[in-house]
Amino acid sequence: MVCEMKVFIDVVARLSLFAILFILMQIVAAWLLPLLSFGGDIDLGRFLGYSLSMILMIIVLRVLNRATLLHSERVMTSYRGLNPLVALYGVLVIVALSITLAPLNDYMPVDSREFSDSVWTLVLVVIAAPLFEEILFRGRLYGLLRTKTSPLVSVMLSALLFGVLHLQPSVMAEGLLVGIVFSYAYLRTKSIVAPIILHMCNNALAYTLEVLSYGERPLLELIDNREYFLVIYVVSALFAVVSLGIMIGYIVRYGRENSLPVESPDACDENEDNS
């Protein structure tokens, strides 16, 4: 019982530290915005400020890891991250989730963020954000949690924090669920490249709809025929639910097939018995 409490406290501490660092980096990015807006280009300043703050956070986490102050599993990389089948499957699930969750938008505050159609905003939303967020959430945060608990718990907690830190109620639920999809792709291919690609596809779709002025309209509203509307929604919902079940099942099996985390309750029990 004492060991389980210690693991729980360690997990909460790691989540809290990561969240605090991430929020501090957003503050740093906001502080750098006017300094990096060369020629008054706010979009360029936002891109540079965000990128520099995320690079700084990655460096801080690496330093803490190397100093053994915050042990973490390494970020996995492999050519298997380019698997087209995993990418296609992930994109289909993301689209199905977007359609399934669309009705929730009617009960959520409207997303107040506005995205311009500038090149720097495109690069930030479609390239920089997916790259840094996957390295941090699916890579570093998952690795931090994995040394203390199971893959499933690590995935769920990292996905939950991923959704919460978006700070927009309309995207929190979707952020949590797509976080599970990204984590599945990461573990399935053992490469951070796979979730980065999926995240880029997800943001590219959202950005395209926003630029085309469909941002406040669910995808299903673009379909005039009510029968098609219902069929597409039901099929999408079933596909999303079944796929999430398959993904979670794989993550559970992945945990069984891999070694126990560094400090698991079972390992603590063994140490207590031996003492």
mmCIF file of C-alpha atoms in Angstrom:
data_model
loop_
_atom_site.group_PDB
_atom_site.id
_atom_site.type_symbol
_atom_site.label_atom_id
_atom_site.label_comp_id
_atom_site.label_asym_id
_atom_site.label_seq_id
_atom_site.Cartn_x
_atom_site.Cartn_y
_atom_site.Cartn_z
ATOM 1 C CA MET A 1 0.000 0.000 0.000
ATOM 2 C CA VAL A 2 2.860 2.373 0.848
ATOM 3 C CA CYS A 3 4.530 1.607 -2.466
ATOM 4 C CA GLU A 4 1.316 2.168 -4.447
ATOM 5 C CA MET A 5 0.904 5.550 -2.771
ATOM 6 C CA LYS A 6 4.504 6.428 -3.633
ATOM 7 C CA VAL A 7 3.917 5.537 -7.285
ATOM 8 C CA PHE A 8 0.700 7.596 -7.314
ATOM 9 C CA ILE A 9 2.483 10.612 -5.845
ATOM 10 C CA ASP A 10 5.344 10.244 -8.349
ATOM 11 C CA VAL A 11 2.913 10.095 -11.284
ATOM 12 C CA VAL A 12 0.980 13.151 -10.089
ATOM 13 C CA ALA A 13 4.243 15.028 -9.518
ATOM 14 C CA ARG A 14 5.461 14.251 -13.045
ATOM 15 C CA LEU A 15 2.162 15.287 -14.603
ATOM 16 C CA SER A 16 2.160 18.503 -12.582
ATOM 17 C CA LEU A 17 5.762 19.335 -13.436
ATOM 18 C CA PHE A 18 5.144 18.751 -17.126
ATOM 19 C CA ALA A 19 1.968 20.877 -17.083
ATOM 20 C CA ILE A 20 3.724 23.709 -15.235
ATOM 21 C CA LEU A 21 6.646 23.653 -17.664
ATOM 22 C CA PHE A 22 4.300 23.641 -20.658
ATOM 23 C CA ILE A 23 2.291 26.601 -19.325
ATOM 24 C CA LEU A 24 5.495 28.500 -18.517
ATOM 25 C CA MET A 25 6.661 27.942 -22.080
ATOM 26 C CA GLN A 26 3.404 29.435 -23.381
ATOM 27 C CA ILE A 27 4.099 32.479 -21.224
ATOM 28 C CA VAL A 28 7.636 32.642 -22.643
ATOM 29 C CA ALA A 29 6.221 32.423 -26.189
ATOM 30 C CA ALA A 30 3.817 35.295 -25.445
ATOM 31 C CA TRP A 31 6.694 37.358 -24.002
ATOM 32 C CA LEU A 32 8.832 36.710 -27.096
ATOM 33 C CA LEU A 33 6.009 37.569 -29.517
ATOM 34 C CA PRO A 34 6.676 41.334 -29.826
ATOM 35 C CA LEU A 35 10.445 40.780 -29.854
ATOM 36 C CA LEU A 36 10.295 38.291 -32.735
ATOM 37 C CA SER A 37 7.612 40.007 -34.831
ATOM 38 C CA PHE A 38 10.094 41.370 -37.335
ATOM 39 C CA GLY A 39 8.608 44.089 -39.471
ATOM 40 C CA GLY A 40 5.417 43.882 -37.477
ATOM 41 C CA ASP A 41 4.678 40.353 -38.731
ATOM 42 C CA ILE A 42 2.710 38.919 -35.770
ATOM 43 C CA ASP A 43 2.332 35.503 -37.413
ATOM 44 C CA LEU A 44 6.110 35.187 -37.808
ATOM 45 C CA GLY A 45 6.592 36.243 -34.190
ATOM 46 C CA ARG A 46 4.041 33.695 -33.003
ATOM 47 C CA PHE A 47 5.759 30.921 -34.970
ATOM 48 C CA LEU A 48 9.259 31.801 -33.741
ATOM 49 C CA GLY A 49 8.157 32.332 -30.137
ATOM 50 C CA TYR A 50 6.273 29.034 -29.991
ATOM 51 C CA SER A 51 9.111 27.089 -31.638
ATOM 52 C CA LEU A 52 11.806 28.515 -29.371
ATOM 53 C CA SER A 53 9.750 27.898 -26.226
ATOM 54 C CA MET A 54 9.086 24.272 -27.206
ATOM 55 C CA ILE A 55 12.741 23.678 -28.016
ATOM 56 C CA LEU A 56 13.624 25.114 -24.597
ATOM 57 C CA MET A 57 11.173 22.747 -22.884
ATOM 58 C CA ILE A 58 12.625 19.733 -24.716
ATOM 59 C CA ILE A 59 16.124 20.786 -23.637
ATOM 60 C CA VAL A 60 15.043 21.226 -19.999
ATOM 61 C CA LEU A 61 13.464 17.756 -19.920
ATOM 62 C CA ARG A 62 16.573 16.188 -21.496
ATOM 63 C CA VAL A 63 18.841 17.881 -18.963
ATOM 64 C CA LEU A 64 16.697 16.689 -16.054
ATOM 65 C CA ASN A 65 16.715 13.167 -17.502
ATOM 66 C CA ARG A 66 20.492 13.072 -17.996
ATOM 67 C CA ALA A 67 20.993 14.421 -14.487
ATOM 68 C CA THR A 68 18.830 11.475 -13.288
ATOM 69 C CA LEU A 69 16.500 13.968 -11.594
ATOM 70 C CA LEU A 70 13.595 12.960 -13.820
ATOM 71 C CA HIS A 71 14.124 9.510 -15.315
ATOM 72 C CA SER A 72 12.297 8.887 -18.575
ATOM 73 C CA GLU A 73 12.082 6.225 -21.255
ATOM 74 C CA ARG A 74 13.724 7.314 -24.487
ATOM 75 C CA VAL A 75 11.621 8.613 -27.352
ATOM 76 C CA MET A 76 11.288 5.760 -29.854
ATOM 77 C CA THR A 77 12.198 6.376 -33.487
ATOM 78 C CA SER A 78 12.022 3.929 -36.372
ATOM 79 C CA TYR A 79 11.419 3.837 -40.127
ATOM 80 C CA ARG A 80 8.226 1.927 -39.303
ATOM 81 C CA GLY A 81 6.727 5.278 -38.379
ATOM 82 C CA LEU A 82 6.234 5.803 -42.118
ATOM 83 C CA ASN A 83 3.850 2.823 -42.332
ATOM 84 C CA PRO A 84 1.108 4.023 -44.751
ATOM 85 C CA LEU A 85 -1.505 1.595 -43.390
ATOM 86 C CA VAL A 86 -1.172 2.928 -39.833
ATOM 87 C CA ALA A 87 -1.348 6.487 -41.191
ATOM 88 C CA LEU A 88 -4.453 5.768 -43.280
ATOM 89 C CA TYR A 89 -6.194 3.965 -40.424
ATOM 90 C CA GLY A 90 -5.364 6.766 -38.013
ATOM 91 C CA VAL A 91 -6.660 9.462 -40.360
ATOM 92 C CA LEU A 92 -9.934 7.581 -40.883
ATOM 93 C CA VAL A 93 -10.421 7.240 -37.121
ATOM 94 C CA ILE A 94 -9.668 10.943 -36.586
ATOM 95 C CA VAL A 95 -12.223 11.959 -39.228
ATOM 96 C CA ALA A 96 -14.795 9.591 -37.704
ATOM 97 C CA LEU A 97 -14.156 11.067 -34.250
ATOM 98 C CA SER A 98 -14.534 14.588 -35.608
ATOM 99 C CA ILE A 99 -17.918 13.721 -37.096
ATOM 100 C CA THR A 100 -19.046 11.849 -33.978
ATOM 101 C CA LEU A 101 -18.132 14.674 -31.602
ATOM 102 C CA ALA A 102 -19.544 17.433 -33.827
ATOM 103 C CA PRO A 103 -22.886 17.697 -31.927
ATOM 104 C CA LEU A 104 -20.958 18.581 -28.749
ATOM 105 C CA ASN A 105 -20.006 21.903 -30.349
ATOM 106 C CA ASP A 106 -23.580 23.125 -29.803
ATOM 107 C CA TYR A 107 -23.076 22.835 -26.029
ATOM 108 C CA MET A 108 -19.552 24.213 -25.846
ATOM 109 C CA PRO A 109 -18.269 27.810 -25.849
ATOM 110 C CA VAL A 110 -17.210 28.909 -29.310
ATOM 111 C CA ASP A 111 -13.472 28.660 -29.958
ATOM 112 C CA SER A 112 -12.360 32.301 -29.842
ATOM 113 C CA ARG A 113 -9.057 31.714 -31.623
ATOM 114 C CA GLU A 114 -8.664 33.103 -35.119
ATOM 115 C CA PHE A 115 -6.182 31.713 -37.609
ATOM 116 C CA SER A 116 -4.984 33.837 -40.470
ATOM 117 C CA ASP A 117 -4.196 32.348 -43.856
ATOM 118 C CA SER A 118 -0.549 33.471 -43.755
ATOM 119 C CA VAL A 119 2.311 31.125 -44.555
ATOM 120 C CA TRP A 120 3.715 31.352 -41.017
ATOM 121 C CA THR A 121 0.385 30.408 -39.451
ATOM 122 C CA LEU A 122 0.152 27.436 -41.813
ATOM 123 C CA VAL A 123 3.667 26.319 -40.861
ATOM 124 C CA LEU A 124 2.903 26.761 -37.148
ATOM 125 C CA VAL A 125 -0.412 24.895 -37.152
ATOM 126 C CA VAL A 126 0.367 22.117 -39.617
ATOM 127 C CA ILE A 127 4.093 21.507 -39.063
ATOM 128 C CA ALA A 128 5.581 23.059 -35.916
ATOM 129 C CA ALA A 129 2.766 22.342 -33.453
ATOM 130 C CA PRO A 130 2.374 18.641 -34.404
ATOM 131 C CA LEU A 131 6.143 18.118 -34.378
ATOM 132 C CA PHE A 132 6.798 19.640 -30.950
ATOM 133 C CA GLU A 133 3.594 18.448 -29.274
ATOM 134 C CA GLU A 134 4.157 14.825 -30.303
ATOM 135 C CA ILE A 135 7.774 14.862 -29.172
ATOM 136 C CA LEU A 136 6.633 16.286 -25.833
ATOM 137 C CA PHE A 137 3.347 14.469 -25.156
ATOM 138 C CA ARG A 138 3.734 11.092 -26.895
ATOM 139 C CA GLY A 139 7.506 11.087 -26.473
ATOM 140 C CA ARG A 140 8.691 12.804 -23.298
ATOM 141 C CA LEU A 141 5.534 12.779 -21.165
ATOM 142 C CA TYR A 142 4.674 9.169 -22.024
ATOM 143 C CA GLY A 143 8.282 8.220 -21.241
ATOM 144 C CA LEU A 144 8.129 10.031 -17.889
ATOM 145 C CA LEU A 145 4.937 8.239 -16.890
ATOM 146 C CA ARG A 146 5.988 4.864 -18.294
ATOM 147 C CA THR A 147 8.831 4.563 -15.790
ATOM 148 C CA LYS A 148 6.223 4.668 -13.019
ATOM 149 C CA THR A 149 3.124 2.953 -14.393
ATOM 150 C CA SER A 150 1.678 0.825 -17.197
ATOM 151 C CA PRO A 151 1.478 1.790 -20.901
ATOM 152 C CA LEU A 152 -2.321 2.106 -20.736
ATOM 153 C CA VAL A 153 -2.269 4.470 -17.754
ATOM 154 C CA SER A 154 0.617 6.407 -19.321
ATOM 155 C CA VAL A 155 -1.311 6.760 -22.583
ATOM 156 C CA MET A 156 -4.541 7.824 -20.888
ATOM 157 C CA LEU A 157 -2.875 10.393 -18.631
ATOM 158 C CA SER A 158 -0.751 11.877 -21.416
ATOM 159 C CA ALA A 159 -3.811 12.041 -23.694
ATOM 160 C CA LEU A 160 -5.878 13.632 -20.919
ATOM 161 C CA LEU A 161 -3.277 16.319 -20.253
ATOM 162 C CA PHE A 162 -2.919 16.838 -24.014
ATOM 163 C CA GLY A 163 -6.636 17.604 -24.219
ATOM 164 C CA VAL A 164 -6.772 19.763 -21.074
ATOM 165 C CA LEU A 165 -3.788 21.934 -22.055
ATOM 166 C CA HIS A 166 -5.529 22.982 -25.256
ATOM 167 C CA LEU A 167 -7.572 25.207 -22.900
ATOM 168 C CA GLN A 168 -10.550 25.295 -25.269
ATOM 169 C CA PRO A 169 -13.606 23.297 -24.099
ATOM 170 C CA SER A 170 -14.637 22.637 -27.702
ATOM 171 C CA VAL A 171 -11.400 20.771 -28.440
ATOM 172 C CA MET A 172 -10.628 19.141 -25.068
ATOM 173 C CA ALA A 173 -12.734 16.009 -25.644
ATOM 174 C CA GLU A 174 -11.421 15.569 -29.162
ATOM 175 C CA GLY A 175 -7.884 16.231 -27.937
ATOM 176 C CA LEU A 176 -8.218 13.424 -25.388
ATOM 177 C CA LEU A 177 -9.516 10.898 -27.943
ATOM 178 C CA VAL A 178 -7.125 11.766 -30.764
ATOM 179 C CA GLY A 179 -4.375 11.599 -28.151
ATOM 180 C CA ILE A 180 -5.228 7.911 -27.747
ATOM 181 C CA VAL A 181 -5.057 7.488 -31.536
ATOM 182 C CA PHE A 182 -1.655 9.190 -31.654
ATOM 183 C CA SER A 183 -0.401 7.012 -28.786
ATOM 184 C CA TYR A 184 -1.607 3.859 -30.530
ATOM 185 C CA ALA A 185 0.313 4.839 -33.665
ATOM 186 C CA TYR A 186 3.397 5.552 -31.537
ATOM 187 C CA LEU A 187 3.363 2.170 -29.811
ATOM 188 C CA ARG A 188 2.246 0.249 -32.893
ATOM 189 C CA THR A 189 5.176 1.509 -34.986
ATOM 190 C CA LYS A 190 7.571 2.179 -32.091
ATOM 191 C CA SER A 191 8.290 5.515 -33.747
ATOM 192 C CA ILE A 192 7.386 9.109 -32.917
ATOM 193 C CA VAL A 193 7.188 9.747 -36.663
ATOM 194 C CA ALA A 194 3.774 8.047 -36.968
ATOM 195 C CA PRO A 195 1.893 10.284 -34.485
ATOM 196 C CA ILE A 196 3.621 13.359 -35.909
ATOM 197 C CA ILE A 197 2.252 12.503 -39.364
ATOM 198 C CA LEU A 198 -1.236 11.859 -37.972
ATOM 199 C CA HIS A 199 -1.167 15.086 -35.969
ATOM 200 C CA MET A 200 -0.137 17.010 -39.078
ATOM 201 C CA CYS A 201 -3.019 15.481 -41.033
ATOM 202 C CA ASN A 202 -5.462 16.326 -38.239
ATOM 203 C CA ASN A 203 -4.320 19.953 -38.020
ATOM 204 C CA ALA A 204 -4.226 20.320 -41.807
ATOM 205 C CA LEU A 205 -7.874 19.231 -42.006
ATOM 206 C CA ALA A 206 -8.918 21.574 -39.179
ATOM 207 C CA TYR A 207 -6.945 24.471 -40.663
ATOM 208 C CA THR A 208 -8.417 23.917 -44.108
ATOM 209 C CA LEU A 209 -11.967 23.926 -42.756
ATOM 210 C CA GLU A 210 -11.184 27.069 -40.760
ATOM 211 C CA VAL A 211 -9.760 28.937 -43.754
ATOM 212 C CA LEU A 212 -12.732 27.847 -45.879
ATOM 213 C CA SER A 213 -15.015 29.380 -43.205
ATOM 214 C CA TYR A 214 -16.402 26.009 -42.103
ATOM 215 C CA GLY A 215 -14.721 26.280 -38.697
ATOM 216 C CA GLU A 216 -17.944 26.908 -36.789
ATOM 217 C CA ARG A 217 -19.972 24.395 -38.781
ATOM 218 C CA PRO A 218 -19.818 20.653 -38.076
ATOM 219 C CA LEU A 219 -18.878 18.531 -41.065
ATOM 220 C CA LEU A 220 -22.305 16.951 -41.050
ATOM 221 C CA GLU A 221 -24.005 20.316 -41.597
ATOM 222 C CA LEU A 222 -22.446 20.389 -45.039
ATOM 223 C CA ILE A 223 -24.657 17.431 -45.978
ATOM 224 C CA ASP A 224 -28.141 18.532 -47.035
ATOM 225 C CA ASN A 225 -29.766 15.109 -47.316
ATOM 226 C CA ARG A 226 -31.005 14.029 -43.856
ATOM 227 C CA GLU A 227 -30.828 10.305 -44.675
ATOM 228 C CA TYR A 228 -27.199 10.571 -45.731
ATOM 229 C CA PHE A 229 -26.610 12.659 -42.609
ATOM 230 C CA LEU A 230 -27.874 9.904 -40.296
ATOM 231 C CA VAL A 231 -26.122 7.092 -42.154
ATOM 232 C CA ILE A 232 -22.773 8.882 -42.158
ATOM 233 C CA TYR A 233 -23.096 9.804 -38.481
ATOM 234 C CA VAL A 234 -24.044 6.287 -37.340
ATOM 235 C CA VAL A 235 -21.308 4.644 -39.426
ATOM 236 C CA SER A 236 -18.727 7.164 -38.192
ATOM 237 C CA ALA A 237 -19.745 6.694 -34.547
ATOM 238 C CA LEU A 238 -19.598 2.896 -34.781
ATOM 239 C CA PHE A 239 -16.265 2.981 -36.577
ATOM 240 C CA ALA A 240 -14.822 5.409 -34.009
ATOM 241 C CA VAL A 241 -16.008 3.392 -30.992
ATOM 242 C CA VAL A 242 -14.847 0.036 -32.389
ATOM 243 C CA SER A 243 -11.497 1.491 -33.458
ATOM 244 C CA LEU A 244 -10.858 3.059 -30.055
ATOM 245 C CA GLY A 245 -11.663 -0.301 -28.471
ATOM 246 C CA ILE A 246 -9.182 -2.023 -30.782
ATOM 247 C CA MET A 247 -6.520 0.565 -30.034
ATOM 248 C CA ILE A 248 -6.981 0.385 -26.267
ATOM 249 C CA GLY A 249 -6.913 -3.430 -26.485
ATOM 250 C CA TYR A 250 -3.604 -3.244 -28.354
ATOM 251 C CA ILE A 251 -2.146 -0.873 -25.758
ATOM 252 C CA VAL A 252 -3.157 -3.310 -22.985
ATOM 253 C CA ARG A 253 -1.486 -6.215 -24.829
ATOM 254 C CA TYR A 254 1.565 -4.059 -25.444
ATOM 255 C CA GLY A 255 1.871 -3.569 -21.699
ATOM 256 C CA ARG A 256 1.613 -7.300 -21.038
ATOM 257 C CA GLU A 257 4.271 -8.138 -23.605
ATOM 258 C CA ASN A 258 6.771 -5.575 -22.332
ATOM 259 C CA SER A 259 8.652 -5.473 -19.064
ATOM 260 C CA LEU A 260 7.191 -3.886 -15.944
ATOM 261 C CA PRO A 261 7.832 -0.179 -15.399
ATOM 262 C CA VAL A 262 10.852 0.754 -13.334
ATOM 263 C CA GLU A 263 8.816 1.290 -10.172
ATOM 264 C CA SER A 264 5.557 -0.632 -10.407
ATOM 265 C CA PRO A 265 3.395 -1.732 -7.482
ATOM 266 C CA ASP A 266 4.291 -5.362 -8.276
ATOM 267 C CA ALA A 267 7.996 -4.599 -8.185
ATOM 268 C CA CYS A 268 7.569 -2.805 -4.867
ATOM 269 C CA ASP A 269 5.703 -5.773 -3.436
ATOM 270 C CA GLU A 270 8.581 -8.077 -4.447
ATOM 271 C CA ASN A 271 11.102 -5.768 -2.783
ATOM 272 C CA GLU A 272 9.033 -5.644 0.416
ATOM 273 C CA ASP A 273 8.741 -9.450 0.471
ATOM 274 C CA ASN A 274 12.503 -9.856 -0.018
ATOM 275 C CA SER A 275 13.229 -7.452 2.803
#
